[in-house]
Amino acid sequence: MTNDWNPRTTAVHAGTRRSQYGEVSEAIFLTQGFVYDTAEDAAARFEEAGPDEFIYARYGNPTVKMFEDRIAALEGAEDGFATASGMAAVSGALMSMLKAGDKVVSSRALFGSCLYVLEDILTRYGVTVTFVDGADLDQWRAAITSETKAVFFESMSNPTLEVIDIKGVSDIAHASGALVVVDNVFATPVYSDAIGQGADVVVYSTTKHIDGQGRALGGIILGTRDFIRKTVEPYMKHTGGSMSPFTAWLHLKGLETMDLRVRAQTATAQMMAESLQGHAGLEKVIYPGLSDHPQFDLVATQMGKGGTMLSIDVKGGRKSAFKFLNAVKIAIISNNLGDAKTILTHPATTTHQRLPQAQKDQLGITDGLVRISIGIEDTDDLIADIKQALEVAK
Ligand SMILES: *Cc1c(COP(=O)(O)O)cnc(C)c1O
């Protein structure tokens, strides 16, 4: 889906399909199936070369289709397939393209469930997975060979906010004929040109910034029409991880305000990071928009802005980090991100609890680390809240 609109127009209008009633807000087609005028029509629709119309909601649905077309247009992808969750998108993208004997190279710093899919599930079916330090292009160069079928990485890692060079990794992968699959959640569609920078497949958990108000799980796989229709669709429609029409409607509404929310969240994140830098209660502040971030120059060219997430390392380890979390009054303790509400997470004891200590050390997940997903509340209120809680934690 491409058009000549700018992203903010695309996010509001692309993909709209109006019914005969001409509704303003997109209709929710809460229907499992579709009626055929005649037996001949039914037979024709099931033929592979038959009319591309709706058959069954697991295969496709008009509300879901609006969402797929809108976000594909926004991302500059030819097509998309919406899924029941972000993990259905990650696993669907990988499982649909891989078979026993294939080789995958992945960055090591991954969301826990992504790591499980790569490390535990794919390997069970005979796929070999090699992990590298994603920020080090030399490691990608050494690991990717002509036998590599696909590479996988999160363009910004969770929770230490390392940024991976999409163009750099894509150039290396393409020289060996490997497909590049990018989990782009932390970059958000607002700060993404992942396809322009070389990604073949882009995956989002639409649960995050796209919903943006913590209501429903969803995901999407974006890529070429050929890949989405010939590889992803048969896998998804037969294994059942399709998005519900109600979720698609919520996420269409989310897309309308995403740009405004994400830019406001990012502006606050930048101000918060700057005002916390050098704070006596902190070991460090990690934010991709700070000039001391190791990939600051790459962030400027790849995303343009530092995004909506920052991490702080509270002095005094877990005890102080917990004191800090318990003292915050506006922000909430939870594990979603990209929400309108500011959310604090202690990765070492929640999202990354399962990891052995050695792996936590390797990934920089210290006991004092707190991940902050900035919401859309007032910037001054948020900074004051975080600072008063840091005083309590001292
Ligand atoms: C949340 C998240 C997922 C999984 O998405 P769900 O919608 O929770 O299934 C995958 N990758 C990243 C980077 C995430 O943040």
CSV table of C-alpha atoms and ligand atoms in Angstrom, one decimal:
chain,number,residue,atom,x,y,z
A,1,MET,CA,0.0,0.0,0.0
A,2,THR,CA,1.6,3.3,-1.0
A,3,ASN,CA,0.1,6.7,-1.5
A,4,ASP,CA,1.6,10.2,-1.7
A,5,TRP,CA,0.2,11.4,1.7
A,6,ASN,CA,2.5,12.3,4.6
A,7,PRO,CA,2.4,9.9,7.5
A,8,ARG,CA,-0.1,11.8,9.7
A,9,THR,CA,-2.7,11.9,6.9
A,10,THR,CA,-2.0,8.2,6.1
A,11,ALA,CA,-2.5,7.2,9.8
A,12,VAL,CA,-6.0,8.8,9.8
A,13,HIS,CA,-7.3,7.9,6.3
A,14,ALA,CA,-5.4,5.1,4.5
A,15,GLY,CA,-7.3,1.9,3.9
A,16,THR,CA,-10.7,3.2,4.9
A,17,ARG,CA,-13.6,1.1,3.4
A,18,ARG,CA,-17.0,2.6,3.9
A,19,SER,CA,-20.2,0.5,3.9
A,20,GLN,CA,-23.3,1.6,2.0
A,21,TYR,CA,-24.2,3.8,5.1
A,22,GLY,CA,-21.2,6.1,4.6
A,23,GLU,CA,-20.2,5.9,8.3
A,24,VAL,CA,-17.5,8.4,9.5
A,25,SER,CA,-15.8,6.1,12.0
A,26,GLU,CA,-14.7,2.7,10.6
A,27,ALA,CA,-17.3,0.0,11.0
A,28,ILE,CA,-16.6,-3.0,13.2
A,29,PHE,CA,-17.6,-6.1,11.2
A,30,LEU,CA,-18.1,-8.5,14.1
A,31,THR,CA,-18.8,-11.4,11.8
A,32,GLN,CA,-17.2,-14.8,11.6
A,33,GLY,CA,-18.2,-15.4,8.0
A,34,PHE,CA,-19.7,-14.0,4.8
A,35,VAL,CA,-22.8,-14.9,2.7
A,36,TYR,CA,-22.6,-15.9,-1.0
A,37,ASP,CA,-25.4,-15.1,-3.4
A,38,THR,CA,-25.3,-18.5,-5.1
A,39,ALA,CA,-23.6,-21.9,-4.7
A,40,GLU,CA,-21.5,-21.0,-7.8
A,41,ASP,CA,-20.3,-17.8,-6.0
A,42,ALA,CA,-19.3,-19.8,-3.0
A,43,ALA,CA,-17.4,-22.3,-5.1
A,44,ALA,CA,-15.7,-19.6,-7.1
A,45,ARG,CA,-14.5,-17.7,-3.9
A,46,PHE,CA,-12.8,-20.8,-2.6
A,47,GLU,CA,-10.8,-21.3,-5.9
A,48,GLU,CA,-7.2,-20.1,-5.6
A,49,ALA,CA,-7.6,-17.8,-8.6
A,50,GLY,CA,-11.1,-16.8,-7.5
A,51,PRO,CA,-12.2,-13.2,-6.5
A,52,ASP,CA,-10.2,-11.8,-3.6
A,53,GLU,CA,-13.1,-11.4,-1.3
A,54,PHE,CA,-13.9,-12.4,2.3
A,55,ILE,CA,-14.6,-16.0,3.2
A,56,TYR,CA,-14.0,-16.5,6.9
A,57,ALA,CA,-12.7,-14.2,9.6
A,58,ARG,CA,-9.6,-16.3,10.3
A,59,TYR,CA,-8.6,-15.6,6.7
A,60,GLY,CA,-9.6,-11.9,6.6
A,61,ASN,CA,-12.3,-9.5,7.6
A,62,PRO,CA,-13.1,-5.9,6.4
A,63,THR,CA,-12.2,-4.2,9.7
A,64,VAL,CA,-9.0,-6.1,10.0
A,65,LYS,CA,-8.3,-5.4,6.3
A,66,MET,CA,-8.6,-1.6,6.9
A,67,PHE,CA,-6.1,-1.9,9.7
A,68,GLU,CA,-3.7,-3.9,7.6
A,69,ASP,CA,-3.9,-1.5,4.7
A,70,ARG,CA,-3.5,1.6,6.9
A,71,ILE,CA,-0.4,0.4,8.7
A,72,ALA,CA,1.1,-1.0,5.6
A,73,ALA,CA,0.7,2.4,3.9
A,74,LEU,CA,2.2,4.1,6.9
A,75,GLU,CA,5.2,1.7,7.0
A,76,GLY,CA,5.8,1.8,3.2
A,77,ALA,CA,5.1,-2.0,3.0
A,78,GLU,CA,3.3,-3.6,0.1
A,79,ASP,CA,1.1,-5.6,2.4
A,80,GLY,CA,0.4,-6.8,6.0
A,81,PHE,CA,-1.2,-9.6,7.9
A,82,ALA,CA,-2.7,-8.6,11.3
A,83,THR,CA,-2.3,-11.1,14.2
A,84,ALA,CA,-3.8,-11.8,17.6
A,85,SER,CA,-0.8,-10.5,19.5
A,86,GLY,CA,2.7,-9.3,18.9
A,87,MET,CA,4.0,-12.8,19.6
A,88,ALA,CA,1.7,-14.3,17.0
A,89,ALA,CA,3.3,-11.8,14.6
A,90,VAL,CA,6.9,-12.7,15.6
A,91,SER,CA,6.3,-16.4,15.7
A,92,GLY,CA,4.2,-16.3,12.5
A,93,ALA,CA,6.8,-14.4,10.5
A,94,LEU,CA,9.5,-16.8,11.5
A,95,MET,CA,7.6,-20.1,11.5
A,96,SER,CA,6.0,-19.4,8.1
A,97,MET,CA,9.3,-18.9,6.3
A,98,LEU,CA,11.6,-21.4,8.1
A,99,LYS,CA,11.9,-25.2,7.8
A,100,ALA,CA,14.2,-27.9,9.4
A,101,GLY,CA,17.8,-27.4,8.5
A,102,ASP,CA,17.5,-23.6,8.0
A,103,LYS,CA,19.9,-21.3,9.8
A,104,VAL,CA,19.0,-18.0,11.6
A,105,VAL,CA,21.2,-15.3,13.1
A,106,SER,CA,19.7,-13.2,15.8
A,107,SER,CA,20.7,-10.5,18.2
A,108,ARG,CA,21.0,-11.6,21.8
A,109,ALA,CA,19.2,-8.8,23.5
A,110,LEU,CA,15.5,-9.7,22.9
A,111,PHE,CA,12.1,-9.5,24.6
A,112,GLY,CA,11.7,-12.6,26.7
A,113,SER,CA,9.1,-14.3,24.5
A,114,CYS,CA,11.0,-13.6,21.3
A,115,LEU,CA,14.1,-15.3,22.9
A,116,TYR,CA,11.9,-18.3,23.7
A,117,VAL,CA,10.6,-18.6,20.1
A,118,LEU,CA,14.2,-18.4,18.7
A,119,GLU,CA,16.0,-20.4,21.4
A,120,ASP,CA,13.4,-23.0,22.4
A,121,ILE,CA,10.8,-23.4,19.7
A,122,LEU,CA,12.7,-23.0,16.4
A,123,THR,CA,15.5,-25.2,17.5
A,124,ARG,CA,13.0,-27.9,18.4
A,125,TYR,CA,12.0,-28.1,14.7
A,126,GLY,CA,15.6,-28.3,13.5
A,127,VAL,CA,16.4,-24.7,12.8
A,128,THR,CA,19.9,-23.6,14.0
A,129,VAL,CA,20.0,-20.2,15.7
A,130,THR,CA,23.2,-18.2,16.3
A,131,PHE,CA,23.1,-15.3,18.7
A,132,VAL,CA,25.3,-12.2,18.3
A,133,ASP,CA,25.8,-8.8,20.0
A,134,GLY,CA,23.4,-6.9,17.8
A,135,ALA,CA,25.2,-3.5,18.1
A,136,ASP,CA,28.5,-5.0,16.7
A,137,LEU,CA,28.4,-5.3,12.9
A,138,ASP,CA,31.5,-7.4,12.9
A,139,GLN,CA,29.7,-10.1,14.8
A,140,TRP,CA,26.9,-10.1,12.2
A,141,ARG,CA,29.5,-10.2,9.5
A,142,ALA,CA,31.2,-13.2,11.1
A,143,ALA,CA,27.9,-15.1,11.8
A,144,ILE,CA,26.0,-14.6,8.5
A,145,THR,CA,26.9,-17.0,5.8
A,146,SER,CA,25.5,-18.1,2.4
A,147,GLU,CA,23.5,-20.7,4.4
A,148,THR,CA,21.7,-18.1,6.6
A,149,LYS,CA,18.1,-18.0,5.7
A,150,ALA,CA,17.0,-15.1,7.9
A,151,VAL,CA,18.3,-12.6,10.5
A,152,PHE,CA,16.2,-11.3,13.4
A,153,PHE,CA,16.6,-8.4,15.7
A,154,GLU,CA,14.7,-5.8,17.7
A,155,SER,CA,15.7,-2.4,16.2
A,156,MET,CA,15.9,-1.0,19.8
A,157,SER,CA,16.5,-3.5,22.5
A,158,ASN,CA,14.5,-4.0,25.7
A,159,PRO,CA,15.3,-2.8,28.4
A,160,THR,CA,18.8,-1.4,27.7
A,161,LEU,CA,17.8,0.6,24.6
A,162,GLU,CA,20.6,-0.5,22.4
A,163,VAL,CA,20.0,0.6,18.8
A,164,ILE,CA,20.8,-1.8,16.0
A,165,ASP,CA,21.9,-0.5,12.6
A,166,ILE,CA,19.0,-1.7,10.3
A,167,LYS,CA,20.8,-0.6,7.1
A,168,GLY,CA,24.2,-2.0,8.2
A,169,VAL,CA,22.8,-5.4,9.2
A,170,SER,CA,20.5,-5.5,6.1
A,171,ASP,CA,23.5,-4.9,3.7
A,172,ILE,CA,25.4,-7.7,5.3
A,173,ALA,CA,22.4,-10.1,5.3
A,174,HIS,CA,21.4,-9.3,1.7
A,175,ALA,CA,25.0,-9.8,0.4
A,176,SER,CA,24.5,-13.5,1.6
A,177,GLY,CA,20.9,-13.7,0.4
A,178,ALA,CA,19.3,-13.7,3.9
A,179,LEU,CA,15.9,-12.2,4.7
A,180,VAL,CA,15.9,-9.4,7.4
A,181,VAL,CA,13.1,-9.6,10.0
A,182,VAL,CA,12.9,-6.6,12.3
A,183,ASP,CA,10.8,-6.4,15.5
A,184,ASN,CA,10.3,-2.6,15.5
A,185,VAL,CA,8.2,-2.1,18.6
A,186,PHE,CA,10.5,0.4,20.5
A,187,ALA,CA,11.1,2.5,17.4
A,188,THR,CA,7.3,2.8,16.7
A,189,PRO,CA,6.0,3.5,13.2
A,190,VAL,CA,6.4,7.2,13.9
A,191,TYR,CA,10.2,7.0,13.9
A,192,SER,CA,10.6,4.1,11.5
A,193,ASP,CA,11.8,3.8,8.0
A,194,ALA,CA,12.8,0.2,8.5
A,195,ILE,CA,11.8,-1.0,5.0
A,196,GLY,CA,13.5,2.0,3.4
A,197,GLN,CA,16.6,1.1,5.4
A,198,GLY,CA,16.6,-2.5,4.1
A,199,ALA,CA,14.3,-4.6,6.3
A,200,ASP,CA,12.4,-7.3,4.3
A,201,VAL,CA,9.8,-8.0,7.1
A,202,VAL,CA,8.8,-5.6,9.9
A,203,VAL,CA,6.9,-6.9,12.9
A,204,TYR,CA,5.0,-4.9,15.5
A,205,SER,CA,3.2,-5.7,18.7
A,206,THR,CA,0.3,-3.3,18.1
A,207,THR,CA,-0.5,-3.8,21.8
A,208,LYS,CA,2.1,-1.0,22.5
A,209,HIS,CA,2.1,2.4,20.9
A,210,ILE,CA,-0.4,1.6,18.2
A,211,ASP,CA,-3.2,0.8,20.7
A,212,GLY,CA,-1.5,3.2,23.0
A,213,GLN,CA,-4.2,3.0,25.7
A,214,GLY,CA,-3.6,-0.4,27.1
A,215,ARG,CA,-6.8,-2.0,25.8
A,216,ALA,CA,-6.1,-5.0,23.5
A,217,LEU,CA,-3.3,-7.3,22.3
A,218,GLY,CA,-2.5,-7.3,18.7
A,219,GLY,CA,0.3,-7.6,16.1
A,220,ILE,CA,1.1,-7.2,12.5
A,221,ILE,CA,3.6,-8.7,10.0
A,222,LEU,CA,4.5,-6.3,7.1
A,223,GLY,CA,6.4,-7.2,3.9
A,224,THR,CA,6.1,-7.7,0.2
A,225,ARG,CA,2.8,-8.7,-1.2
A,226,ASP,CA,4.3,-12.0,-2.3
A,227,PHE,CA,5.7,-12.8,1.1
A,228,ILE,CA,2.5,-11.8,3.0
A,229,ARG,CA,0.1,-13.6,0.7
A,230,LYS,CA,2.1,-16.7,-0.3
A,231,THR,CA,4.1,-17.4,2.9
A,232,VAL,CA,2.5,-15.6,5.9
A,233,GLU,CA,-1.2,-15.9,5.0
A,234,PRO,CA,-1.4,-19.6,4.4
A,235,TYR,CA,0.4,-20.2,7.7
A,236,MET,CA,-1.6,-17.7,9.8
A,237,LYS,CA,-5.0,-18.6,8.4
A,238,HIS,CA,-4.5,-22.3,9.0
A,239,THR,CA,-2.9,-22.0,12.4
A,240,GLY,CA,-5.4,-19.5,13.7
A,241,GLY,CA,-3.5,-16.5,15.1
A,242,SER,CA,-5.5,-13.9,13.2
A,243,MET,CA,-6.5,-10.5,14.7
A,244,SER,CA,-10.1,-10.1,16.0
A,245,PRO,CA,-12.2,-7.4,14.2
A,246,PHE,CA,-12.8,-5.7,17.5
A,247,THR,CA,-9.1,-5.4,18.1
A,248,ALA,CA,-8.5,-4.1,14.6
A,249,TRP,CA,-11.1,-1.4,15.2
A,250,LEU,CA,-9.5,-0.4,18.5
A,251,HIS,CA,-6.1,-0.3,16.8
A,252,LEU,CA,-7.4,1.8,13.9
A,253,LYS,CA,-8.6,4.3,16.4
A,254,GLY,CA,-5.2,4.1,18.1
A,255,LEU,CA,-3.4,4.8,14.7
A,256,GLU,CA,-5.4,8.0,14.4
A,257,THR,CA,-3.8,9.6,17.5
A,258,MET,CA,-0.5,7.6,17.5
A,259,ASP,CA,1.7,10.3,15.9
A,260,LEU,CA,0.4,13.0,18.4
A,261,ARG,CA,0.9,10.7,21.4
A,262,VAL,CA,4.3,9.3,20.4
A,263,ARG,CA,5.8,12.8,19.6
A,264,ALA,CA,4.5,14.1,23.0
A,265,GLN,CA,5.8,11.1,24.8
A,266,THR,CA,9.2,11.4,23.1
A,267,ALA,CA,9.5,15.1,23.9
A,268,THR,CA,8.8,14.3,27.6
A,269,ALA,CA,11.3,11.4,27.5
A,270,GLN,CA,14.0,13.7,26.2
A,271,MET,CA,13.3,16.3,28.9
A,272,MET,CA,13.1,13.6,31.6
A,273,ALA,CA,16.4,12.1,30.5
A,274,GLU,CA,18.1,15.5,30.4
A,275,SER,CA,16.8,16.5,33.8
A,276,LEU,CA,17.9,13.1,35.4
A,277,GLN,CA,21.3,13.0,33.9
A,278,GLY,CA,24.0,13.3,36.6
A,279,HIS,CA,21.4,12.8,39.4
A,280,ALA,CA,23.1,11.8,42.7
A,281,GLY,CA,20.7,8.9,43.2
A,282,LEU,CA,21.5,7.3,39.8
A,283,GLU,CA,24.3,5.2,38.4
A,284,LYS,CA,23.2,6.1,34.9
A,285,VAL,CA,20.5,7.3,32.6
A,286,ILE,CA,20.1,5.4,29.3
A,287,TYR,CA,18.2,7.3,26.6
A,288,PRO,CA,18.9,7.1,22.9
A,289,GLY,CA,18.4,10.8,22.5
A,290,LEU,CA,21.2,11.7,24.9
A,291,SER,CA,24.6,12.5,23.4
A,292,ASP,CA,26.3,10.0,25.7
A,293,HIS,CA,24.3,7.1,24.3
A,294,PRO,CA,26.7,4.7,22.5
A,295,GLN,CA,24.6,4.9,19.2
A,296,PHE,CA,23.6,8.5,19.4
A,297,ASP,CA,24.7,9.2,15.8
A,298,LEU,CA,22.9,6.1,14.5
A,299,VAL,CA,19.8,7.1,16.4
A,300,ALA,CA,19.9,10.5,14.7
A,301,THR,CA,20.0,9.0,11.2
A,302,GLN,CA,17.9,5.9,11.7
A,303,MET,CA,15.1,7.3,13.9
A,304,GLY,CA,15.6,11.0,14.2
A,305,LYS,CA,14.5,11.1,17.8
A,306,GLY,CA,15.2,9.1,21.0
A,307,GLY,CA,11.8,7.5,21.3
A,308,THR,CA,9.4,7.1,24.2
A,309,MET,CA,11.4,4.7,26.5
A,310,LEU,CA,14.2,5.4,28.9
A,311,SER,CA,16.0,3.3,31.5
A,312,ILE,CA,17.6,4.4,34.8
A,313,ASP,CA,20.0,2.5,37.0
A,314,VAL,CA,19.1,3.4,40.6
A,315,LYS,CA,22.1,3.5,43.0
A,316,GLY,CA,21.8,0.9,45.8
A,317,GLY,CA,20.6,-2.1,43.7
A,318,ARG,CA,17.3,-3.8,44.0
A,319,LYS,CA,16.4,-2.4,47.5
A,320,SER,CA,16.6,1.2,46.3
A,321,ALA,CA,15.0,0.4,43.0
A,322,PHE,CA,12.0,-1.1,44.8
A,323,LYS,CA,11.8,1.9,47.2
A,324,PHE,CA,11.8,4.2,44.2
A,325,LEU,CA,9.1,2.2,42.5
A,326,ASN,CA,6.9,2.1,45.6
A,327,ALA,CA,7.3,5.9,46.1
A,328,VAL,CA,6.1,7.0,42.7
A,329,LYS,CA,2.7,8.5,42.7
A,330,ILE,CA,1.7,9.2,39.1
A,331,ALA,CA,3.5,6.5,37.2
A,332,ILE,CA,2.3,3.0,37.7
A,333,ILE,CA,4.1,-0.3,38.1
A,334,SER,CA,3.3,-2.6,35.2
A,335,ASN,CA,4.9,-4.1,32.2
A,336,ASN,CA,3.2,-2.7,29.1
A,337,LEU,CA,4.8,0.1,27.2
A,338,GLY,CA,3.8,2.8,24.7
A,339,ASP,CA,0.8,3.5,26.9
A,340,ALA,CA,-0.9,6.9,27.6
A,341,LYS,CA,0.0,6.2,31.2
A,342,THR,CA,3.6,6.3,32.4
A,343,ILE,CA,4.7,2.8,33.3
A,344,LEU,CA,7.6,1.6,35.4
A,345,THR,CA,9.1,-1.9,35.1
A,346,HIS,CA,11.9,-3.6,37.1
A,347,PRO,CA,13.1,-6.0,34.4
A,348,ALA,CA,15.5,-8.1,36.6
A,349,THR,CA,12.5,-9.3,38.7
A,350,THR,CA,9.7,-9.3,36.2
A,351,THR,CA,10.1,-9.4,32.4
A,352,HIS,CA,13.6,-10.8,32.5
A,353,GLN,CA,13.3,-12.8,35.8
A,354,ARG,CA,13.7,-16.1,34.0
A,355,LEU,CA,17.2,-15.3,32.7
A,356,PRO,CA,20.2,-16.8,34.5
A,357,GLN,CA,22.3,-14.2,36.3
A,358,ALA,CA,25.2,-14.6,33.7
A,359,GLN,CA,22.8,-13.7,30.9
A,360,LYS,CA,21.4,-10.7,32.8
A,361,ASP,CA,25.0,-9.5,33.4
A,362,GLN,CA,25.8,-9.9,29.7
A,363,LEU,CA,22.7,-7.9,28.7
A,364,GLY,CA,23.3,-5.2,31.3
A,365,ILE,CA,20.1,-6.0,33.3
A,366,THR,CA,21.3,-4.8,36.7
A,367,ASP,CA,19.3,-5.0,40.0
A,368,GLY,CA,19.0,-1.2,40.0
A,369,LEU,CA,17.6,-0.9,36.4
A,370,VAL,CA,14.2,0.5,36.0
A,371,ARG,CA,12.5,0.9,32.6
A,372,ILE,CA,10.3,3.9,32.1
A,373,SER,CA,7.7,4.0,29.4
A,374,ILE,CA,6.7,7.7,29.2
A,375,GLY,CA,3.0,8.5,28.9
A,376,ILE,CA,1.2,11.5,27.8
A,377,GLU,CA,0.8,13.1,31.3
A,378,ASP,CA,2.1,16.6,32.0
A,379,THR,CA,5.9,16.7,31.6
A,380,ASP,CA,6.6,18.8,34.8
A,381,ASP,CA,4.3,16.6,36.9
A,382,LEU,CA,6.1,13.5,35.7
A,383,ILE,CA,9.6,14.8,36.3
A,384,ALA,CA,8.6,16.0,39.8
A,385,ASP,CA,7.1,12.6,40.5
A,386,ILE,CA,10.2,10.7,39.5
A,387,LYS,CA,12.5,13.1,41.4
A,388,GLN,CA,10.5,12.9,44.6
A,389,ALA,CA,10.6,9.1,44.4
A,390,LEU,CA,14.4,9.2,43.9
A,391,GLU,CA,14.7,11.2,47.1
A,392,VAL,CA,12.7,8.6,49.0
A,393,ALA,CA,14.9,5.8,47.5
A,394,LYS,CA,18.2,7.5,48.6
B,1,LIG,C1,5.5,-6.6,23.7
B,1,LIG,C2,6.5,-7.0,22.7
B,1,LIG,C3,6.3,-8.2,22.0
B,1,LIG,C4,5.1,-9.1,22.1
B,1,LIG,O1,3.9,-8.4,21.9
B,1,LIG,P1,2.5,-8.9,22.5
B,1,LIG,O2,1.5,-8.1,21.9
B,1,LIG,O3,2.6,-8.8,24.0
B,1,LIG,O4,2.4,-10.4,22.2
B,1,LIG,C5,7.3,-8.5,21.0
B,1,LIG,N1,8.4,-7.8,20.9
B,1,LIG,C6,8.6,-6.6,21.6
B,1,LIG,C7,9.9,-5.9,21.4
B,1,LIG,C8,7.7,-6.2,22.5
B,1,LIG,O5,7.9,-5.1,23.3
